[in-house]
JSON list of C-alpha atoms in Angstrom, two decimals:
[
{"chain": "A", "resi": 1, "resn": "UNK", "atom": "CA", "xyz": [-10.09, 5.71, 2.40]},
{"chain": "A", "resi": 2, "resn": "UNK", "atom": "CA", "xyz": [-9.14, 7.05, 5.42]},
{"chain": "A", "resi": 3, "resn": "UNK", "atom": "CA", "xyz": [-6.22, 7.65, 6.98]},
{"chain": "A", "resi": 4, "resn": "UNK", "atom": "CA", "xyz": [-4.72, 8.50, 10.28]},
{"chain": "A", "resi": 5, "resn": "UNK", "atom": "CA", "xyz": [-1.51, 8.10, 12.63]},
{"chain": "A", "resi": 6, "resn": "UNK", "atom": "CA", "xyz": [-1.05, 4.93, 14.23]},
{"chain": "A", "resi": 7, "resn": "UNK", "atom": "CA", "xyz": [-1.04, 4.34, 18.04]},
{"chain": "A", "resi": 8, "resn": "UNK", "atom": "CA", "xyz": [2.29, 2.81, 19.29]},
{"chain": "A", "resi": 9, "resn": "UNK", "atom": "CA", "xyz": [0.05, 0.34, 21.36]},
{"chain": "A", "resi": 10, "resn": "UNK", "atom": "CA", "xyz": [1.20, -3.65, 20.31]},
{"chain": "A", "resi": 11, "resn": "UNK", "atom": "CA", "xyz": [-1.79, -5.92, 19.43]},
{"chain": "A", "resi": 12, "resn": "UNK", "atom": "CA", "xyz": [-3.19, -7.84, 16.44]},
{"chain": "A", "resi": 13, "resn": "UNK", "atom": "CA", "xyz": [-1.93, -5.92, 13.31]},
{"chain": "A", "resi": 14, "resn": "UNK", "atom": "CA", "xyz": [-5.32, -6.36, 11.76]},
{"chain": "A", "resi": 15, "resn": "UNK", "atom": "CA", "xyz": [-6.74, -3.86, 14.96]},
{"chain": "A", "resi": 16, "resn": "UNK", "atom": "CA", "xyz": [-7.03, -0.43, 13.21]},
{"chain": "A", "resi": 17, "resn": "UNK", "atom": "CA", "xyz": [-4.70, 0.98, 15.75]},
{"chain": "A", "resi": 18, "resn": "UNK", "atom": "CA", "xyz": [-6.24, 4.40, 15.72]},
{"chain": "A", "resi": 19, "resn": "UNK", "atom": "CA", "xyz": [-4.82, 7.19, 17.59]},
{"chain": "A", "resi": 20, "resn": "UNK", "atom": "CA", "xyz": [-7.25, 9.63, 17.20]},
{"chain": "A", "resi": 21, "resn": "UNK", "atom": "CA", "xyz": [-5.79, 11.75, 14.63]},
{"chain": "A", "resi": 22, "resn": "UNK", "atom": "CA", "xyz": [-6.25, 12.22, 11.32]},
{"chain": "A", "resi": 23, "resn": "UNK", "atom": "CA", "xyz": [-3.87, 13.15, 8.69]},
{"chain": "A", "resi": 24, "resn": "UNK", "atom": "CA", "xyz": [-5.46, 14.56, 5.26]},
{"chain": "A", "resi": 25, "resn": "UNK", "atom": "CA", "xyz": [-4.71, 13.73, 1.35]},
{"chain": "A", "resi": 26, "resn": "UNK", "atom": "CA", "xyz": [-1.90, 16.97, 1.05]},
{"chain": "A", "resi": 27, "resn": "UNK", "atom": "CA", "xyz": [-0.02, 15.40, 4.34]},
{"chain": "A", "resi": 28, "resn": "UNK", "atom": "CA", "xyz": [-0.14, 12.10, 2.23]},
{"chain": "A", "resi": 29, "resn": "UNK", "atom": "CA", "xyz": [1.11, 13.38, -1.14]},
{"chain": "A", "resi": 30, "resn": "UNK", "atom": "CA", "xyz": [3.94, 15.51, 0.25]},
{"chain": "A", "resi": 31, "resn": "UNK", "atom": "CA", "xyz": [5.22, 11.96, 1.12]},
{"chain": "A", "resi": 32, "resn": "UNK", "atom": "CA", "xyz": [4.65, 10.53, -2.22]},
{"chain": "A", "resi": 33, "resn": "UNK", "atom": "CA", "xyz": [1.39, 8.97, -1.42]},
{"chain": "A", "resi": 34, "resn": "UNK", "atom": "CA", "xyz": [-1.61, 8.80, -4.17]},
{"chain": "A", "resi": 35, "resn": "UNK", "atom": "CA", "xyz": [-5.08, 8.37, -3.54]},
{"chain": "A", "resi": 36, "resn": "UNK", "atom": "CA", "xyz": [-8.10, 8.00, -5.75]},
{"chain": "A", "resi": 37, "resn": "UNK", "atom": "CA", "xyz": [-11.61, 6.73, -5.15]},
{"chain": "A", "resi": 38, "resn": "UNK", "atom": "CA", "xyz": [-13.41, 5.34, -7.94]},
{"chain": "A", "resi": 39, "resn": "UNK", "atom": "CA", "xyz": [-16.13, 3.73, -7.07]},
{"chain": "A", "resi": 40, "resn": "UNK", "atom": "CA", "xyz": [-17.38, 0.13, -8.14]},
{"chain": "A", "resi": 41, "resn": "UNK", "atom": "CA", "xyz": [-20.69, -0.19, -10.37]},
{"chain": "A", "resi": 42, "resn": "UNK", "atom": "CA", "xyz": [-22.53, -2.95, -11.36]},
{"chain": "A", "resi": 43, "resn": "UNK", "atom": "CA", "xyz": [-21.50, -1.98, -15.35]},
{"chain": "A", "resi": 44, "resn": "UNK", "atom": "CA", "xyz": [-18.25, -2.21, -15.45]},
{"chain": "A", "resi": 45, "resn": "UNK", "atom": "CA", "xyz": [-17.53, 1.88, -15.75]},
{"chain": "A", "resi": 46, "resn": "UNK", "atom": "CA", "xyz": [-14.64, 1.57, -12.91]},
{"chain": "A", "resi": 47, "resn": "UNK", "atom": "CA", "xyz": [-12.04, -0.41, -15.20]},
{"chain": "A", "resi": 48, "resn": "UNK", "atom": "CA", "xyz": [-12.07, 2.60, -17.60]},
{"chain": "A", "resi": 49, "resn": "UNK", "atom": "CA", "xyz": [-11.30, 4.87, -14.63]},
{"chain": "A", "resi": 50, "resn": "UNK", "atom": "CA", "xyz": [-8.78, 2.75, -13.25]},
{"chain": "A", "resi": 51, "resn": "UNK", "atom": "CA", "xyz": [-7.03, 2.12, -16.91]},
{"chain": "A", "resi": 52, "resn": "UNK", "atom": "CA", "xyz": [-6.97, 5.69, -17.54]},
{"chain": "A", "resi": 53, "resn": "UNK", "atom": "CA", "xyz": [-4.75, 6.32, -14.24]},
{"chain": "A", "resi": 54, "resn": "UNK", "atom": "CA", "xyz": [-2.51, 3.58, -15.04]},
{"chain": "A", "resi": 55, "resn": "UNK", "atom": "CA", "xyz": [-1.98, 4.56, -18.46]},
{"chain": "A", "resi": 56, "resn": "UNK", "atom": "CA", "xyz": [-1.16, 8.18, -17.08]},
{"chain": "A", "resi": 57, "resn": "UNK", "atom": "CA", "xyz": [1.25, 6.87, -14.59]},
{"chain": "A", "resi": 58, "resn": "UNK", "atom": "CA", "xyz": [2.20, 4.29, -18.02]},
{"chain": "A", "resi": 59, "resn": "UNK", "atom": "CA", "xyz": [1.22, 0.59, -16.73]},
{"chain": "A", "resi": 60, "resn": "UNK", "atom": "CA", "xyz": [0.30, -1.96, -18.80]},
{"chain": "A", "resi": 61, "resn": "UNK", "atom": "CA", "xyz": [-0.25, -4.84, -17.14]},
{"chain": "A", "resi": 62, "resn": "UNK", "atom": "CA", "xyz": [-2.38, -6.24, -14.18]},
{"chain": "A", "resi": 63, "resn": "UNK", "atom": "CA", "xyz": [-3.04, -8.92, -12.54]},
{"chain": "A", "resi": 64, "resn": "UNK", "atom": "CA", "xyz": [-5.99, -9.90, -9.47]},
{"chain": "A", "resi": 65, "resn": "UNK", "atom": "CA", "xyz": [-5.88, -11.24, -6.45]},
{"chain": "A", "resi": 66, "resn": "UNK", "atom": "CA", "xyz": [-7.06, -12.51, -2.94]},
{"chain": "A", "resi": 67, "resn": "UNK", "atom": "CA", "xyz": [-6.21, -12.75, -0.09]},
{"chain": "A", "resi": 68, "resn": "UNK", "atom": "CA", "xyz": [-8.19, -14.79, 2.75]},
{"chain": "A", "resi": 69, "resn": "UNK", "atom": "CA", "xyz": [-8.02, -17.83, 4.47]},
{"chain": "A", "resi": 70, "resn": "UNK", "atom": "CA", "xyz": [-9.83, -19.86, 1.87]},
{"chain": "A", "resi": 71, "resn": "UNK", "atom": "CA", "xyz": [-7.33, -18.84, -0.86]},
{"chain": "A", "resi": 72, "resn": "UNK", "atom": "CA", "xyz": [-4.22, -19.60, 1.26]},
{"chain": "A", "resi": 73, "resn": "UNK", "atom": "CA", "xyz": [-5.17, -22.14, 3.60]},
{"chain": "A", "resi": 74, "resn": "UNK", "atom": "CA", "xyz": [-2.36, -23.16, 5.88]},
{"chain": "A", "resi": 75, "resn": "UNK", "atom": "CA", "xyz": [-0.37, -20.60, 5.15]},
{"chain": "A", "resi": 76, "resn": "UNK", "atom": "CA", "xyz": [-2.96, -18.03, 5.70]},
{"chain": "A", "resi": 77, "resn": "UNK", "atom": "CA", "xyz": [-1.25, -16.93, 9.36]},
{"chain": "A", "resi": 78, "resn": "UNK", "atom": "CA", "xyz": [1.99, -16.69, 7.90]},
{"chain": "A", "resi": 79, "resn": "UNK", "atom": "CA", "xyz": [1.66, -14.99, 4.75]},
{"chain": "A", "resi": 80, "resn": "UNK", "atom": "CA", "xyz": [-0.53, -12.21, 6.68]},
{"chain": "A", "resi": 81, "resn": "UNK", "atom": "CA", "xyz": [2.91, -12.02, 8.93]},
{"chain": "A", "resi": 82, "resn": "UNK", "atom": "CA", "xyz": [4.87, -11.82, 6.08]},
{"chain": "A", "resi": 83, "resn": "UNK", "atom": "CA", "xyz": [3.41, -8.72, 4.22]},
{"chain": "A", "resi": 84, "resn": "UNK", "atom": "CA", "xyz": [3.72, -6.65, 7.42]},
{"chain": "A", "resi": 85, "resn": "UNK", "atom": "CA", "xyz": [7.41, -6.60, 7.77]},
{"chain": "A", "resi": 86, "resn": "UNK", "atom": "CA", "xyz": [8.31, -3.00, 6.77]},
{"chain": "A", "resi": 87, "resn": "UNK", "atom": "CA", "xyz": [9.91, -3.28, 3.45]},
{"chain": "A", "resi": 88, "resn": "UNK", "atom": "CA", "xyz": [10.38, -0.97, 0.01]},
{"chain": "A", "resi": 89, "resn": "UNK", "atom": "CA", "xyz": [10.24, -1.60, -3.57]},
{"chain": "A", "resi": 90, "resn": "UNK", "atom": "CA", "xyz": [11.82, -0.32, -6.16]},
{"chain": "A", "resi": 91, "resn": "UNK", "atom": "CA", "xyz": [8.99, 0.60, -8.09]},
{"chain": "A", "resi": 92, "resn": "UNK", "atom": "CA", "xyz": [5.63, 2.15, -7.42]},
{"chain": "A", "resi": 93, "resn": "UNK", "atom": "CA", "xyz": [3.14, -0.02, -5.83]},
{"chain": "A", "resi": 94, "resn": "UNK", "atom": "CA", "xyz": [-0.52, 0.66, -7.16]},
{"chain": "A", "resi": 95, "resn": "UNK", "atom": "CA", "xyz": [-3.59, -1.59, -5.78]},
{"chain": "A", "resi": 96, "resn": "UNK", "atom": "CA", "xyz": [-6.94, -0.93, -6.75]},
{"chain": "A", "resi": 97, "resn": "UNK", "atom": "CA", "xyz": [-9.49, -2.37, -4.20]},
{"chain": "A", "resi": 98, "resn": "UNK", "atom": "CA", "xyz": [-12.37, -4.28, -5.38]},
{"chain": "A", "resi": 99, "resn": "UNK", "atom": "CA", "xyz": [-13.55, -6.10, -3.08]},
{"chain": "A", "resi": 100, "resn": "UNK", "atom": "CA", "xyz": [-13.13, -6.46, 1.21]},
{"chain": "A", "resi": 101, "resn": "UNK", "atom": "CA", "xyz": [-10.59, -3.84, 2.92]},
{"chain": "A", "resi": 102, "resn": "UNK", "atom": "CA", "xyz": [-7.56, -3.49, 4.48]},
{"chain": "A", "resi": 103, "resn": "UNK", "atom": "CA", "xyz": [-4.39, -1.15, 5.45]},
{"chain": "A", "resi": 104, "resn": "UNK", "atom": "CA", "xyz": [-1.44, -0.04, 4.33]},
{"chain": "A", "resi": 105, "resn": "UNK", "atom": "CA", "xyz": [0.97, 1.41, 6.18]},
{"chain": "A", "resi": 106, "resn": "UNK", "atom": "CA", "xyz": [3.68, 3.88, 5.25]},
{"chain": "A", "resi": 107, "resn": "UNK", "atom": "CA", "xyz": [6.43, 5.54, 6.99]},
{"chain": "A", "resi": 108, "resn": "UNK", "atom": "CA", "xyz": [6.36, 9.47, 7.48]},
{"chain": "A", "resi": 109, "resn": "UNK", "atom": "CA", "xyz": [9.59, 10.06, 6.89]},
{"chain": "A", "resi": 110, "resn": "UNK", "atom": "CA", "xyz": [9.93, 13.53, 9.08]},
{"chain": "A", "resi": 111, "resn": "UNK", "atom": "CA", "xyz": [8.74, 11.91, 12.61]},
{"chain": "A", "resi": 112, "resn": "UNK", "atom": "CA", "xyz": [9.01, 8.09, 11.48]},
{"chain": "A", "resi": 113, "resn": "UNK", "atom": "CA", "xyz": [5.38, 7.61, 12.33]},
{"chain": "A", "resi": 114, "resn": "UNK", "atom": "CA", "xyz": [3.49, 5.44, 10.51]},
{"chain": "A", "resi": 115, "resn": "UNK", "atom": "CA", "xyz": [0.21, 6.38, 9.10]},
{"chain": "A", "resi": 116, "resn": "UNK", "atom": "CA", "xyz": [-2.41, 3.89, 8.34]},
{"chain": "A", "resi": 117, "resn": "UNK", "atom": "CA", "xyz": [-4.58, 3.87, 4.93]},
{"chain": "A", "resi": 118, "resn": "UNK", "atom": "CA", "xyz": [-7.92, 1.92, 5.73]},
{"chain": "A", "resi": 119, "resn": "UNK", "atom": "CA", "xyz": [-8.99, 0.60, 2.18]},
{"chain": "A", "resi": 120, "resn": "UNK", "atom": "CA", "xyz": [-12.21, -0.60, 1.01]},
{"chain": "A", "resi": 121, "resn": "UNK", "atom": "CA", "xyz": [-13.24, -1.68, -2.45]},
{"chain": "A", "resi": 122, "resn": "UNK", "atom": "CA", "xyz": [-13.25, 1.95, -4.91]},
{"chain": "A", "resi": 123, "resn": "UNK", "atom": "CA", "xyz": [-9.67, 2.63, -3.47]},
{"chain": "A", "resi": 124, "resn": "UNK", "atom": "CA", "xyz": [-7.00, 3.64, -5.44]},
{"chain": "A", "resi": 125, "resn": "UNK", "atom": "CA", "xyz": [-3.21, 3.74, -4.00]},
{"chain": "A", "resi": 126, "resn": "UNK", "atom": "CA", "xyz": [0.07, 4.71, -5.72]},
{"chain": "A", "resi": 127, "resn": "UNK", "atom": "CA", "xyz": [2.88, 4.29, -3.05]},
{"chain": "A", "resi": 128, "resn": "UNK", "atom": "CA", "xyz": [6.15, 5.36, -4.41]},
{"chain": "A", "resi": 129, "resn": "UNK", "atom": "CA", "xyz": [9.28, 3.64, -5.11]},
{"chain": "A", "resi": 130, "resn": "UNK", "atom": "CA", "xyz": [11.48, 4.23, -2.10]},
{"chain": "A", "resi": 131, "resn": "UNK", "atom": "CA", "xyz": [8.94, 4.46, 0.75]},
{"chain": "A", "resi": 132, "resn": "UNK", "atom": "CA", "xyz": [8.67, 2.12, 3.56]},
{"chain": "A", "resi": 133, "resn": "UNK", "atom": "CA", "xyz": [5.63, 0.42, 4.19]},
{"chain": "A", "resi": 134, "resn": "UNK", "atom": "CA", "xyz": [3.59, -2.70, 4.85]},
{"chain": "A", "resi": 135, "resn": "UNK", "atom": "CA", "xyz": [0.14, -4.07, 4.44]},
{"chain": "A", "resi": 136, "resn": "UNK", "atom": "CA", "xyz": [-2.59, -6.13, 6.94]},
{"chain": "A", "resi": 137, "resn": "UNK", "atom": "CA", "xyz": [-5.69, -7.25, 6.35]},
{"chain": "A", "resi": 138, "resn": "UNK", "atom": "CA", "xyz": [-8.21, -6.00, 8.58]},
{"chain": "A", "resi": 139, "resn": "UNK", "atom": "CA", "xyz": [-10.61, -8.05, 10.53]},
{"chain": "A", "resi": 140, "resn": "UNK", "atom": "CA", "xyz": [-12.56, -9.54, 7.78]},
{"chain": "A", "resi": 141, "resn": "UNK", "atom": "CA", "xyz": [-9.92, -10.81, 6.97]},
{"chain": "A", "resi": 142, "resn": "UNK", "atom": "CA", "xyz": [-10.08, -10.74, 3.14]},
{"chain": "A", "resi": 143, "resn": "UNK", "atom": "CA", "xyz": [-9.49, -8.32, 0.39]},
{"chain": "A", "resi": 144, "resn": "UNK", "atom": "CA", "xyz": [-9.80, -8.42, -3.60]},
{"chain": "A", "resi": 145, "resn": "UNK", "atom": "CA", "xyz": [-6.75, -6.55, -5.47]},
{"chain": "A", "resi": 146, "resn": "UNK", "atom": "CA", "xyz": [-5.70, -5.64, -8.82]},
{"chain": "A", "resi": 147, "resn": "UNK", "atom": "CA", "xyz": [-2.40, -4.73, -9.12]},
{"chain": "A", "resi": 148, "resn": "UNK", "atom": "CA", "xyz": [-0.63, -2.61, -11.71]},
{"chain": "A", "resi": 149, "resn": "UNK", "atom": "CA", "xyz": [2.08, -3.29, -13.02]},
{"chain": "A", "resi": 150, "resn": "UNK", "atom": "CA", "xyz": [4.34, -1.24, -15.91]},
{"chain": "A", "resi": 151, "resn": "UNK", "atom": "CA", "xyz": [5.92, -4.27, -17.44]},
{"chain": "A", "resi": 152, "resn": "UNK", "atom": "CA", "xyz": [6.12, -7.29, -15.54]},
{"chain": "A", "resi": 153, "resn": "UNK", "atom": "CA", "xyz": [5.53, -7.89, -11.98]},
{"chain": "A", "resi": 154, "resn": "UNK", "atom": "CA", "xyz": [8.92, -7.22, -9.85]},
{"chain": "A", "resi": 155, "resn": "UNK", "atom": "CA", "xyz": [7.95, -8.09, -6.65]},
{"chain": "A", "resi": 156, "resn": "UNK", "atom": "CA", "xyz": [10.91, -7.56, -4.64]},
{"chain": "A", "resi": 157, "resn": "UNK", "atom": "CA", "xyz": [10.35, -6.85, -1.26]},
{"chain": "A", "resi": 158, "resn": "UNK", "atom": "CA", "xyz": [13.36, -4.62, 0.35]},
{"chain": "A", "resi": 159, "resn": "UNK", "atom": "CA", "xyz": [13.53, -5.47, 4.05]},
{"chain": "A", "resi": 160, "resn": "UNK", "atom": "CA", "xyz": [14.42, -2.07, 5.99]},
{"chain": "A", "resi": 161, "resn": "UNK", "atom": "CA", "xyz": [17.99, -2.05, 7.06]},
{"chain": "A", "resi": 162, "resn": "UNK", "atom": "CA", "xyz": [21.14, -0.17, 6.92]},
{"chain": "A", "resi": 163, "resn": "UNK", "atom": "CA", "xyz": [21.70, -2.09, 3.72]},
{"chain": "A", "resi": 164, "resn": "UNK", "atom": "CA", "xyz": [17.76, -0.93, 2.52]},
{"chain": "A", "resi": 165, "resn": "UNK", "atom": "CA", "xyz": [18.44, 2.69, 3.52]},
{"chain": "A", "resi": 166, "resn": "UNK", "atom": "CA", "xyz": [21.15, 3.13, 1.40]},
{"chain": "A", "resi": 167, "resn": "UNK", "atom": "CA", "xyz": [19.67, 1.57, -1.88]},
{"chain": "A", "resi": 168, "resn": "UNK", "atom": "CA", "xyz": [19.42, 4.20, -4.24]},
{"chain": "A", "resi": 169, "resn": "UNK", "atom": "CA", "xyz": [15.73, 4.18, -4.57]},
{"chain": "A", "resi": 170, "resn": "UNK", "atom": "CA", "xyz": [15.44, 5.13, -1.44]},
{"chain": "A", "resi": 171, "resn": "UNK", "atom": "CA", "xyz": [18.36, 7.75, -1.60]},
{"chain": "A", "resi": 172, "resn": "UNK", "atom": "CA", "xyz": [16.06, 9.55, -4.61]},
{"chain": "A", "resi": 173, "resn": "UNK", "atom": "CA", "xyz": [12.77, 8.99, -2.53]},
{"chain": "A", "resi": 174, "resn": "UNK", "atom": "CA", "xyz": [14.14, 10.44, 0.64]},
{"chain": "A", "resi": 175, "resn": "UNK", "atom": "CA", "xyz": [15.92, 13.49, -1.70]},
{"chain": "A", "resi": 176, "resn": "UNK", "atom": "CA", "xyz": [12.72, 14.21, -3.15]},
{"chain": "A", "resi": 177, "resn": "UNK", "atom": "CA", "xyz": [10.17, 14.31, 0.02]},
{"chain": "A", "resi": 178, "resn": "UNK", "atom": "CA", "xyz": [12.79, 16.74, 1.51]},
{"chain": "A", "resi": 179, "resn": "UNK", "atom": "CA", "xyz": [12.77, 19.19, -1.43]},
{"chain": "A", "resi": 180, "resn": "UNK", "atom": "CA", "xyz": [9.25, 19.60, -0.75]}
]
């Protein structure tokens, strides 16, 4: 993965929107942000990897899935519109990468900059509950995903707003990146 600060310069959202600099893993986790490669062999060995963080981090369930044109035909446009509205949850969001790439974004809370992840398959992200983000395709336009889940999948997507920035998720998030 890499990941960087994002240029303020408008364009396709699945552009990499590089500004030239980089930010590093300890910058990422003193926001809350989790990163682990692991790559993908031919054998399998990955899905023990990737089970052993989510049993750490106590998930139990997952789910695949993809996202390209062929897989969501007319809607395709739209739905890749849809996930980048800035939004939280209120739980951790983990994705594993398997095949294909793409970005998330997430808000640094200090500056309110946003810092792109570029993803390709071997990625592991934990974002946590709280944080404001978003995610594009890049331009191949098509990713593979497992998702973790800890019981079932509560995807409720928390558009940012006065009414978002006072949910008490992101209350504890914003406590906890400024005890840091």
């Amino acid at each position: 993965m890499r990941a960087y600060f994002m240029d303020d310069i408008p364009g396709d959202q699945r552009l990499p929107h590089d500004s030239g600099r980089e930010t590093s893993e300890d910058a990422l986790r003193s926001i809350g942000v989790l990163h682990w490669h692991i790559p993908i062999d031919g054998a399998g060995a990955y899905k023990d990897e990737v089970l052993k963080v989510a049993k750490e981090r106590e998930y139990k369930n997952h789910d695949v899935i993809v996202i390209n044109k062929e897989s969501l035909g007319d809607e395709f446009e739209s739905k890749i519109k849809n996930f980048y509205h800035e939004h939280m949850h209120e739980d951790e969001e983990i994705r594993y990468i398997l095949e294909g790439s793409g970005y998330f974004d997430v808000r640094e809370h200090a500056t309110e900059s946003w810092i792109r992840c570029h993803m390709s398959a071997g990625d592991l992200l934990v974002l946590p509950a709280g944080i404001y983000h978003r995610f594009s395709l890049d331009m191949t336009n098509r990713v593979r995903t497992m998702r973790l889940f800890k019981d079932e999948p509560k995807w409720i997507a928390h558009n940012r707003g006065k009414e978002t920035d006072a949910n008490p998720f992101r209350t504890q998030y914003v406590k906890t990146i400024e005890v840091q």
